[in-house]
PDB file of C-alpha atoms in Angstrom:
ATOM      1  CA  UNK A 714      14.686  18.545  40.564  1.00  0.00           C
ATOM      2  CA  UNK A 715      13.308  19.790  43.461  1.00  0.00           C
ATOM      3  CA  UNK A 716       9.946  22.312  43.604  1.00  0.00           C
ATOM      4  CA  UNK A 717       9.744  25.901  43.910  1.00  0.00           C
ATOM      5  CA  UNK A 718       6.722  27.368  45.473  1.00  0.00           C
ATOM      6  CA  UNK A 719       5.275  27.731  41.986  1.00  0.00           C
ATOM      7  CA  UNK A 720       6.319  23.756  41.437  1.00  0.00           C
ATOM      8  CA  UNK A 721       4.213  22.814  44.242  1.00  0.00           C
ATOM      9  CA  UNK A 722       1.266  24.722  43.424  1.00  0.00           C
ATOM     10  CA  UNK A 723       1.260  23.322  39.861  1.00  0.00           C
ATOM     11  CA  UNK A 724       1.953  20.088  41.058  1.00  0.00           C
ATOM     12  CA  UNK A 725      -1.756  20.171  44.063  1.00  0.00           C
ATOM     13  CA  UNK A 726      -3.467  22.229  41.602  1.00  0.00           C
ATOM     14  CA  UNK A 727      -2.855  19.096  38.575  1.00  0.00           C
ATOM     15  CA  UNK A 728      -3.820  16.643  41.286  1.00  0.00           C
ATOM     16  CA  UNK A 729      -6.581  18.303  42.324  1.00  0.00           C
ATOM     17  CA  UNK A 730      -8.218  19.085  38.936  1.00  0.00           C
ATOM     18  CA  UNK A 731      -7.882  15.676  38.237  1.00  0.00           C
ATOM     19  CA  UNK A 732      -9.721  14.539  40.819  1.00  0.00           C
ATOM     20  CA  UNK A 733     -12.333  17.077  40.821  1.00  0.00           C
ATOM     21  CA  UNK A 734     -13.971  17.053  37.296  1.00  0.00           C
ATOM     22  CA  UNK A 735     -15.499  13.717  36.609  1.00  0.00           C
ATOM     23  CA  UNK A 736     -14.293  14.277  32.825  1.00  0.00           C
ATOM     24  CA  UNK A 737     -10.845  15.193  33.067  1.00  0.00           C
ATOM     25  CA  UNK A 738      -7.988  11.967  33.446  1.00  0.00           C
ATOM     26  CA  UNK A 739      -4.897  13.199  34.158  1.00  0.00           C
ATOM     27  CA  UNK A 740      -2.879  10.402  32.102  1.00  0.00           C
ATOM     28  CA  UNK A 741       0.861  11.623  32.641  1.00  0.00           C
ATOM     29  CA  UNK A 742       2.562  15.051  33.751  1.00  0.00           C
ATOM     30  CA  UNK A 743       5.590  16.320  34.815  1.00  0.00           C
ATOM     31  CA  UNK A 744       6.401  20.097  35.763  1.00  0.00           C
ATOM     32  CA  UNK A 745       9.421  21.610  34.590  1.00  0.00           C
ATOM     33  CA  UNK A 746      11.052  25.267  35.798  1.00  0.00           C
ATOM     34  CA  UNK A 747       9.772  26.807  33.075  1.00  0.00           C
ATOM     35  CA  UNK A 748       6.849  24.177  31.619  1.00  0.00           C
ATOM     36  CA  UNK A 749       4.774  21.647  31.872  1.00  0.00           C
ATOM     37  CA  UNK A 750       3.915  18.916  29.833  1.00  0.00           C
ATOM     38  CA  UNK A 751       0.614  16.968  30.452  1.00  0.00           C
ATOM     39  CA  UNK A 752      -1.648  14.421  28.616  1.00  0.00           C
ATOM     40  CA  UNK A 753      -4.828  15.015  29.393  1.00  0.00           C
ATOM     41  CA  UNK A 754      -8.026  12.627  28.333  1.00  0.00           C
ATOM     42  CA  UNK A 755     -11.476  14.675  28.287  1.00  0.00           C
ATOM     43  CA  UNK A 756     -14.367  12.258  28.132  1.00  0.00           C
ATOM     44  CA  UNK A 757     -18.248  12.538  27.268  1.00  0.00           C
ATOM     45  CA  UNK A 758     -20.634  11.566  25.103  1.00  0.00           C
ATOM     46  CA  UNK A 759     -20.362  10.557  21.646  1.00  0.00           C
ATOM     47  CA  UNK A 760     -20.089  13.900  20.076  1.00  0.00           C
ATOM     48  CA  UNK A 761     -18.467  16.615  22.785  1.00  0.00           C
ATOM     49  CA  UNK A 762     -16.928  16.156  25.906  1.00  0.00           C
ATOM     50  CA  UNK A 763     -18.168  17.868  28.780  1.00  0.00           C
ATOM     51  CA  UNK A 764     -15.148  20.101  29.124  1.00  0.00           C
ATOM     52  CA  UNK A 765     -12.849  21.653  26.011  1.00  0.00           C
ATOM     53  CA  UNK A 766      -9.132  20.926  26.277  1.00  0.00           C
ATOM     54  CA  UNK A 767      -9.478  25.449  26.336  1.00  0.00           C
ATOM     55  CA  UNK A 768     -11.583  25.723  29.153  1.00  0.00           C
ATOM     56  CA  UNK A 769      -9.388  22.576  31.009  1.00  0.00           C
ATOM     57  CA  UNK A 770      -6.353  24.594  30.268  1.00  0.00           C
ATOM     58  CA  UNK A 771      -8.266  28.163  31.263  1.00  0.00           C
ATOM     59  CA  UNK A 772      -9.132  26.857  34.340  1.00  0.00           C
ATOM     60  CA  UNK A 773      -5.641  24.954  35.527  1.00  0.00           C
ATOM     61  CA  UNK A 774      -4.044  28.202  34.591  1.00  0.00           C
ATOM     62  CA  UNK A 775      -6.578  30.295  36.455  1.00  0.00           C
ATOM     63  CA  UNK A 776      -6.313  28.642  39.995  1.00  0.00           C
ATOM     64  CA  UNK A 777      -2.614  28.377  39.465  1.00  0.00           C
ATOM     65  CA  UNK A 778      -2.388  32.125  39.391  1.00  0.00           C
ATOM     66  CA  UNK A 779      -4.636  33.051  41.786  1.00  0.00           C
ATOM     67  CA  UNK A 780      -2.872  30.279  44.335  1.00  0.00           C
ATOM     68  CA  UNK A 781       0.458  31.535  43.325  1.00  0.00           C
ATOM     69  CA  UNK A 782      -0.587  35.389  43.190  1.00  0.00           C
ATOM     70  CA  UNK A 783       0.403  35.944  39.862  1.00  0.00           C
ATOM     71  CA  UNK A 784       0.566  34.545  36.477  1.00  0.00           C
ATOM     72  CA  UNK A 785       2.831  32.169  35.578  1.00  0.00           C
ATOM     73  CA  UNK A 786       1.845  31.231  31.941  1.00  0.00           C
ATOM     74  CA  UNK A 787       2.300  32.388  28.086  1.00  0.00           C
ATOM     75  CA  UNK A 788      -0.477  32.703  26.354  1.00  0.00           C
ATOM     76  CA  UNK A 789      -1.781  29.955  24.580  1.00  0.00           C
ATOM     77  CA  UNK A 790      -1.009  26.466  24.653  1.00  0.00           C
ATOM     78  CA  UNK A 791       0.501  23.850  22.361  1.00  0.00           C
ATOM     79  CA  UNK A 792      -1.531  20.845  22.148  1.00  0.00           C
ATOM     80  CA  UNK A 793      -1.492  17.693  20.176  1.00  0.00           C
ATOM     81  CA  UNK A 794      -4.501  15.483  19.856  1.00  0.00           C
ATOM     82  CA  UNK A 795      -3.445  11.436  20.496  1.00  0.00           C
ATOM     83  CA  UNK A 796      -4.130   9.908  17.560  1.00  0.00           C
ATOM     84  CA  UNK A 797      -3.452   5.904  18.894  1.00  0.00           C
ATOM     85  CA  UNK A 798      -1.689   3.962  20.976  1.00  0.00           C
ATOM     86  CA  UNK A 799       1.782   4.589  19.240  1.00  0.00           C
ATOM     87  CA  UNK A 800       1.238   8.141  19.321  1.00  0.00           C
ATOM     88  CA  UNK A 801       0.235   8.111  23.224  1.00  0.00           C
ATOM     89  CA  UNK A 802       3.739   6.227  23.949  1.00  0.00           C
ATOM     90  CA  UNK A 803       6.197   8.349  22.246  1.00  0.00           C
ATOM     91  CA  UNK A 804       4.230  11.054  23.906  1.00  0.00           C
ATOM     92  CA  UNK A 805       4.053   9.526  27.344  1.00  0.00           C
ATOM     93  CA  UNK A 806       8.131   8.361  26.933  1.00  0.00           C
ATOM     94  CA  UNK A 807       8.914  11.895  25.290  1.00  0.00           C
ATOM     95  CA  UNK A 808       7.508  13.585  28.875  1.00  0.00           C
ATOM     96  CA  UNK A 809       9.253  10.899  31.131  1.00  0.00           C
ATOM     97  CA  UNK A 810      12.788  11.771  29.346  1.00  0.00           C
ATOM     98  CA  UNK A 811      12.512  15.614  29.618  1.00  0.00           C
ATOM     99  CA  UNK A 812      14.016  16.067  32.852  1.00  0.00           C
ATOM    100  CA  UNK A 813      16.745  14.364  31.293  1.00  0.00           C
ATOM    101  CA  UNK A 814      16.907  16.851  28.728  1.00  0.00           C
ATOM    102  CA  UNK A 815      16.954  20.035  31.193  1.00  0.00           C
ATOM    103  CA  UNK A 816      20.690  20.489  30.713  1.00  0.00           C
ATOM    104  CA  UNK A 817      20.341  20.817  27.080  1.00  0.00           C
ATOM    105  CA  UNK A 818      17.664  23.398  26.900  1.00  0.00           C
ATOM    106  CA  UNK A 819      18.761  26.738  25.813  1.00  0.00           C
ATOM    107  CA  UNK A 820      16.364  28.515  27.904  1.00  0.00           C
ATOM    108  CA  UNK A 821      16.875  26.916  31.168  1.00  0.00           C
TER     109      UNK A 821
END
């Protein structure tokens, strides 16, 4: 697949968040036309993180928008939390075999 303008801006504006915020790890993305899956670690102390998954999400979709000009985004989010390794590898394979899967998606 090859990036629209909207791709690339996803694609610097993931990067970027990921380096900026001392408590967000990018783990594993990968944009879709009409998607994006991410795993996304938020560290911090022992009881909170310094960031909610919400405000990570807020934000990412914020700058998008404003770089882009307009939203791109649904409201809301689906998340699942990582509940161990096993989880975090079906997850992480699940995300590296959805391009794979483009031709059978009935919204593409």
């Amino acid at each position: 697949m090859k990036f629209t303008l909207a791709g690339h801006i996803v694609n610097r504006t993931i990067c970027d968040m990921g380096n900026q915020y001392d408590a967000v790890s990018i783990i594993q993305y990968v944009i879709m036309p009409n998607h994006v899956h991410l795993v996304v670690a938020l560290q911090g102390n022992k009881n909170r993180s310094d960031m909610s998954l919400s405000q990570f999400i807020n934000l990412l979709k914020g700058r998008i928008s404003r770089k882009y000009g307009s939203s791109l985004w649904q409201r809301g989010f689906y998340e699942h939390v990582v509940r161990n390794e096993a989880d975090l590898f079906r997850i992480m394979e699940y995300i590296e075999n959805n391009p794979l899967q483009w031709e059978l998606d009935e919204e593409r």
